[in-house]
CSV table of C-alpha atoms in Angstrom, one decimal:
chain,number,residue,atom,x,y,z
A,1,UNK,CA,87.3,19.4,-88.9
A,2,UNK,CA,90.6,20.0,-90.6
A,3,UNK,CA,93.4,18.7,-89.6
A,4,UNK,CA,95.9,21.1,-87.9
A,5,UNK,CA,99.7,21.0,-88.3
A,6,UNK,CA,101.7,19.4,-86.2
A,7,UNK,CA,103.5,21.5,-83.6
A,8,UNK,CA,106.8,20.0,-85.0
A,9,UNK,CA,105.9,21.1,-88.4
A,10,UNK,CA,104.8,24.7,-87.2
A,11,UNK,CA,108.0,25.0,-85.6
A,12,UNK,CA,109.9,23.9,-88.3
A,13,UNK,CA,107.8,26.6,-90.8
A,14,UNK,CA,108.3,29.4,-87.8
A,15,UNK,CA,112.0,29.3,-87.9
A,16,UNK,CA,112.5,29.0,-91.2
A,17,UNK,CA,110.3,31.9,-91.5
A,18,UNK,CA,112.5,33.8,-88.9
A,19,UNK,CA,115.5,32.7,-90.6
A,20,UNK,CA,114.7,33.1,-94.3
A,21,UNK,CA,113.2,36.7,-93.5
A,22,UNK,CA,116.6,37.8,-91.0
A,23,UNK,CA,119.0,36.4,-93.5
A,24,UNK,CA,116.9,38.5,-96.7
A,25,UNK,CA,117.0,41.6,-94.6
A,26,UNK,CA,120.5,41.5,-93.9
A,27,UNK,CA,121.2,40.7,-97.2
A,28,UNK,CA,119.3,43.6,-98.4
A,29,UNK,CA,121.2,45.7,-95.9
A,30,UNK,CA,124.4,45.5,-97.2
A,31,UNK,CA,123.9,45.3,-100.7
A,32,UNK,CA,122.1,48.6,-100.4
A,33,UNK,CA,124.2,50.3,-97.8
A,34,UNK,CA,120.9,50.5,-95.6
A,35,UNK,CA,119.9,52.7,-97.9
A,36,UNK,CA,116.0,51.3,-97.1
A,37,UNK,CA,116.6,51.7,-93.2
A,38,UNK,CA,115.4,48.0,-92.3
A,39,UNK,CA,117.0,47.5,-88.8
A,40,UNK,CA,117.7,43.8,-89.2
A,41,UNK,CA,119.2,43.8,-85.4
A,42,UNK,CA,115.6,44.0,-84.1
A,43,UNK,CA,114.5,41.3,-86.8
A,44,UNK,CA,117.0,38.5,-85.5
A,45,UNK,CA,116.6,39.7,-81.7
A,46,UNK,CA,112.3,39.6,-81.9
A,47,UNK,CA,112.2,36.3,-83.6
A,48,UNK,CA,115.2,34.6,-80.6
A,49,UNK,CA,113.5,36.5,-78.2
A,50,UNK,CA,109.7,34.8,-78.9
A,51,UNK,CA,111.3,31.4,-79.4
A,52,UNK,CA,112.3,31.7,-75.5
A,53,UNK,CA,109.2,32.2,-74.2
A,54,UNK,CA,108.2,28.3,-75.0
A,55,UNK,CA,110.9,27.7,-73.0
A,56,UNK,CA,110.3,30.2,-69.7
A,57,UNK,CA,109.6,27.9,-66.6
A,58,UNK,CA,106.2,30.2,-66.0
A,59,UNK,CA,103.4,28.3,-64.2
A,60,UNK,CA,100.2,29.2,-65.5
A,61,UNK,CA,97.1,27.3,-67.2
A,62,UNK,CA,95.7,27.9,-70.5
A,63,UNK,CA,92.3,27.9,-70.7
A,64,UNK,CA,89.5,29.0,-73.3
A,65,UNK,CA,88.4,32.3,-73.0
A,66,UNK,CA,85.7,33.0,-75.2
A,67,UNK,CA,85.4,36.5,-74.1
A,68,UNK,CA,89.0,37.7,-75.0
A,69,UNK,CA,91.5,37.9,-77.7
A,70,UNK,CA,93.7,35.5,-77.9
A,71,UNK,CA,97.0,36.0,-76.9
A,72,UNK,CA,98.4,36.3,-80.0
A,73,UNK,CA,96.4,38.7,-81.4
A,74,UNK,CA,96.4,40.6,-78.6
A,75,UNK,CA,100.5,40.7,-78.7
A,76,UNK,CA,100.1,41.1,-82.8
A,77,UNK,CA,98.0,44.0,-81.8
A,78,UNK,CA,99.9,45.6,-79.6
A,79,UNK,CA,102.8,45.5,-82.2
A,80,UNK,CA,101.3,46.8,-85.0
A,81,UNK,CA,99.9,49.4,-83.2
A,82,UNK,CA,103.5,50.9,-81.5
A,83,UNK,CA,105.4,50.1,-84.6
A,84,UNK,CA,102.6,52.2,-86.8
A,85,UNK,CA,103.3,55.0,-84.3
A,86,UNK,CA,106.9,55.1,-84.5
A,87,UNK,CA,107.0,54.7,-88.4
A,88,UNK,CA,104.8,57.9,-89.1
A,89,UNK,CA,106.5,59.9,-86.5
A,90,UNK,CA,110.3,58.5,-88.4
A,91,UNK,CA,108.9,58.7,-92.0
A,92,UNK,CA,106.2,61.1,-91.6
A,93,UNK,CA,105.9,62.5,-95.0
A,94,UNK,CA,105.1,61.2,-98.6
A,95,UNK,CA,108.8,59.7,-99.2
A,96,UNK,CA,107.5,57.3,-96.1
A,97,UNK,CA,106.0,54.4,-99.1
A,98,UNK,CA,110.2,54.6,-100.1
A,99,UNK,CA,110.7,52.3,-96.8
A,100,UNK,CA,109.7,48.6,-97.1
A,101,UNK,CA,109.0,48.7,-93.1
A,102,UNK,CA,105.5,50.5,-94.4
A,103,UNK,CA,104.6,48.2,-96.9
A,104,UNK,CA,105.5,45.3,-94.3
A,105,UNK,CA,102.8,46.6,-92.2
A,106,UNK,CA,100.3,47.4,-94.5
A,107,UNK,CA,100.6,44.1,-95.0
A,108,UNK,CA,100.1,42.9,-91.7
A,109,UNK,CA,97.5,46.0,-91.0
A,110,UNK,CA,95.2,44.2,-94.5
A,111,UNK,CA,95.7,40.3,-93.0
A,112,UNK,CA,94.2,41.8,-89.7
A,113,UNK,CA,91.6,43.5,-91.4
A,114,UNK,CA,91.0,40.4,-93.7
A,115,UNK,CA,90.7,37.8,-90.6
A,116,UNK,CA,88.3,40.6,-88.4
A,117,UNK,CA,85.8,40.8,-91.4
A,118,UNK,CA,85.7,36.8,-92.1
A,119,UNK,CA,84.5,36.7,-88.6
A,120,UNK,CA,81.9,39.1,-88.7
A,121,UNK,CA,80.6,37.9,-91.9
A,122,UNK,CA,76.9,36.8,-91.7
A,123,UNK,CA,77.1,33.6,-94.3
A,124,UNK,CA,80.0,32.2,-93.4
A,125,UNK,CA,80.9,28.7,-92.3
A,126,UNK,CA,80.7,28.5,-88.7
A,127,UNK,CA,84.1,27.4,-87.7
A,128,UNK,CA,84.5,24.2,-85.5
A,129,UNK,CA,85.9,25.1,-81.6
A,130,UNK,CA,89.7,24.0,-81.6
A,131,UNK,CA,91.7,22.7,-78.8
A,132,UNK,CA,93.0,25.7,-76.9
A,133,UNK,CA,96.6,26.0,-78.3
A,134,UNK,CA,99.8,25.4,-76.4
A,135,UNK,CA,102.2,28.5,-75.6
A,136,UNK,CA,104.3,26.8,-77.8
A,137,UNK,CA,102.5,26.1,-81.0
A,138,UNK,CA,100.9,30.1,-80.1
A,139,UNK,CA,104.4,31.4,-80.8
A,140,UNK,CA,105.2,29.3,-83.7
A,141,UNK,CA,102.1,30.8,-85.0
A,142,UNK,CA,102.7,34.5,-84.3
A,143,UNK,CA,106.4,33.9,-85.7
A,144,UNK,CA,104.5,32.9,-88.9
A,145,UNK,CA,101.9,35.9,-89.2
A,146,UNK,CA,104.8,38.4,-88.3
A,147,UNK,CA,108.3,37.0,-90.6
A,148,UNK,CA,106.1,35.6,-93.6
A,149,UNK,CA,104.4,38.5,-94.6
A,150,UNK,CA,108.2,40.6,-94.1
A,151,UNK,CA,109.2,37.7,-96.8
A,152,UNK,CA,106.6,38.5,-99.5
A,153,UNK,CA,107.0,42.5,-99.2
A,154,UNK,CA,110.4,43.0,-99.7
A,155,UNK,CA,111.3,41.2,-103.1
A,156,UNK,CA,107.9,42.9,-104.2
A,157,UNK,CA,109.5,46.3,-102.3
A,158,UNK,CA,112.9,46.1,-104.8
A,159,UNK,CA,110.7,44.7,-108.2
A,160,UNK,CA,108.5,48.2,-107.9
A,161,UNK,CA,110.6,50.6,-106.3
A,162,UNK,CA,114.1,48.9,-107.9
A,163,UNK,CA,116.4,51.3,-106.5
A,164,UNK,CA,120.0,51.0,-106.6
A,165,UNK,CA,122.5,48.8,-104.8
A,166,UNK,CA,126.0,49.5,-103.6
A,167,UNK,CA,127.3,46.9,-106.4
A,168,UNK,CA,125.1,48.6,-109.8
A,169,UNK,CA,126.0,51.9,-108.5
A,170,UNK,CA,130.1,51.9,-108.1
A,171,UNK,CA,130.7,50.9,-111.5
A,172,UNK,CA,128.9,54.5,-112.3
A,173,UNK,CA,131.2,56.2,-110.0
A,174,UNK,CA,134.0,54.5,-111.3
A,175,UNK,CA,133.5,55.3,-114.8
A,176,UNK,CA,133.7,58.4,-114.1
A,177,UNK,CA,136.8,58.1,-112.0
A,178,UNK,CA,135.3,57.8,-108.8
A,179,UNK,CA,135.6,55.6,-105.9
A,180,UNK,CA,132.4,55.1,-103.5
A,181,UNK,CA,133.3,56.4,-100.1
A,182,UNK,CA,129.6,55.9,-98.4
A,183,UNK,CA,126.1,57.4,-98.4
A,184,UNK,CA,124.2,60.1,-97.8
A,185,UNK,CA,120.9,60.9,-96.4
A,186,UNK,CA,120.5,64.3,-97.7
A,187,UNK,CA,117.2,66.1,-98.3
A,188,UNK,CA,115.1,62.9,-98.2
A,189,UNK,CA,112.4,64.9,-99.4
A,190,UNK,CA,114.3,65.4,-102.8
A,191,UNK,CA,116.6,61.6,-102.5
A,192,UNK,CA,114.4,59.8,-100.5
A,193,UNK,CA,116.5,56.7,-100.1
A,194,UNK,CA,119.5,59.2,-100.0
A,195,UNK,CA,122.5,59.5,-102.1
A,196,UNK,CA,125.6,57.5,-102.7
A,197,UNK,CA,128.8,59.8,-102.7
A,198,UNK,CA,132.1,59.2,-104.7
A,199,UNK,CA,135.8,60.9,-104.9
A,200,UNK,CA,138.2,60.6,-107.8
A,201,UNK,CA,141.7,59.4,-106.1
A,202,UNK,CA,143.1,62.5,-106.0
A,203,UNK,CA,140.3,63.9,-104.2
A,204,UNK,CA,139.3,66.8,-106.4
A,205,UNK,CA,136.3,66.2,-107.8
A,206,UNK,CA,133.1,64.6,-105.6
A,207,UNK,CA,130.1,62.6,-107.3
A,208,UNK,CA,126.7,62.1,-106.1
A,209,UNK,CA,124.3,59.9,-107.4
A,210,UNK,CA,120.4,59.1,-106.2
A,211,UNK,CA,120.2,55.5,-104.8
A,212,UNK,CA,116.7,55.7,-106.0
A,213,UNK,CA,117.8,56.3,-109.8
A,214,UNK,CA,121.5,55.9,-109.8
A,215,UNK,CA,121.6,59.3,-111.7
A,216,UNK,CA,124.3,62.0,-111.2
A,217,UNK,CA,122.7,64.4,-108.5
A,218,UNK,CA,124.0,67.5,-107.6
A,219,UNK,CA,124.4,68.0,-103.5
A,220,UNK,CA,124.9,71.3,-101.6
């Protein structure tokens, strides 16, 4: 049998996970104006939220139950399920691939899809019972499954898509005597990460240029 991680160590890995993947988002979101809609509110608040439920003073006993889904999977489940739902009902169209939130759960959606088919494989390795896991080290693992995957998809996100931040785009506006003033969503069907929109200083002239591109656009 291998040897399982510590529950330190987990924890450790878990909010580092939670942390790195917050900190990126945020990042992300002011650089690019939240151009790429991540709401990094709900990120920091999910991943303080599960690391209280270790803590809840909730008497209960945790026992095997070969018959159900494990807790965490069930949760997982239920999470990938209602986010799904609300993503194609917000970005419900083809300009939905433009937010990283989709490729986060694809993500997620093909590690699901990965783990159900290993266990229905007929030739695999039958896997040794484990010790039922704490409430603890259950949360440091769902923490894992759900920040990590967040962490690999949005560098990848901005290498393929490389749109435009706030700081490569103002120097356009400015050479053309323009100062940025703030973004706009537009027609996302035409700009779907918006546009960025610049005045000159005597506030004659407007500019408007695709976050997606950083080319002049013209806006009705």
């Amino acid at each position: 049998m291998k040897k399982q991680l510590s529950t330190p160590v987990l924890a450790v890995l878990a909010v580092a996970a939670w942390l790195a993947a917050s900190s990126l988002a945020t990042w992300v979101n002011f650089a690019y104006d939240d151009a790429l809609g991540i709401n990094v509110v709900y990120l920091w608040i999910w991943g303080a939220a599960m690391l209280l439920i270790p803590l809840v003073a909730v008497e209960y006993i945790e026992r095997e139950r070969p018959d159900r889904t494990p807790r965490w999977q069930g949760v997982l489940l239920l999470l990938l399920c209602t986010a799904s739902a609300y993503l194609l009902l917000e970005y419900g169209g083809w300009y939905m691939w433009y937010q990283p939130d989709i490729w986060w759960l694809c993500l997620l959606a093909l590690i699901g899809i990965t783990f159900w088919l290993y266990q229905i494989l007929p030739f695999r390795r039958p896997i040794q019972p484990h010790p039922v896991s704490s409430r603890a080290r259950s949360t440091f693992i769902l923490l894992m499954v759900f920040y990590v995957p967040f962490l690999i998809v949005l560098p990848l996100y901005l290498l393929v898509m490389h749109p435009v931040s706030v700081a490569q785009i103002t120097p356009i506006g400015e050479a053309e005597g323009g100062r940025y003033i703030g973004r706009i969503t537009g027609d996302r069907t035409e700009n779907p990460l918006g546009l960025y929109f610049f005045v000159n200083d005597d506030s004659e002239r407007w500019y408007y240029y695709d976050v997606l591109t950083g080319e002049p656009v013209d806006y009705e």
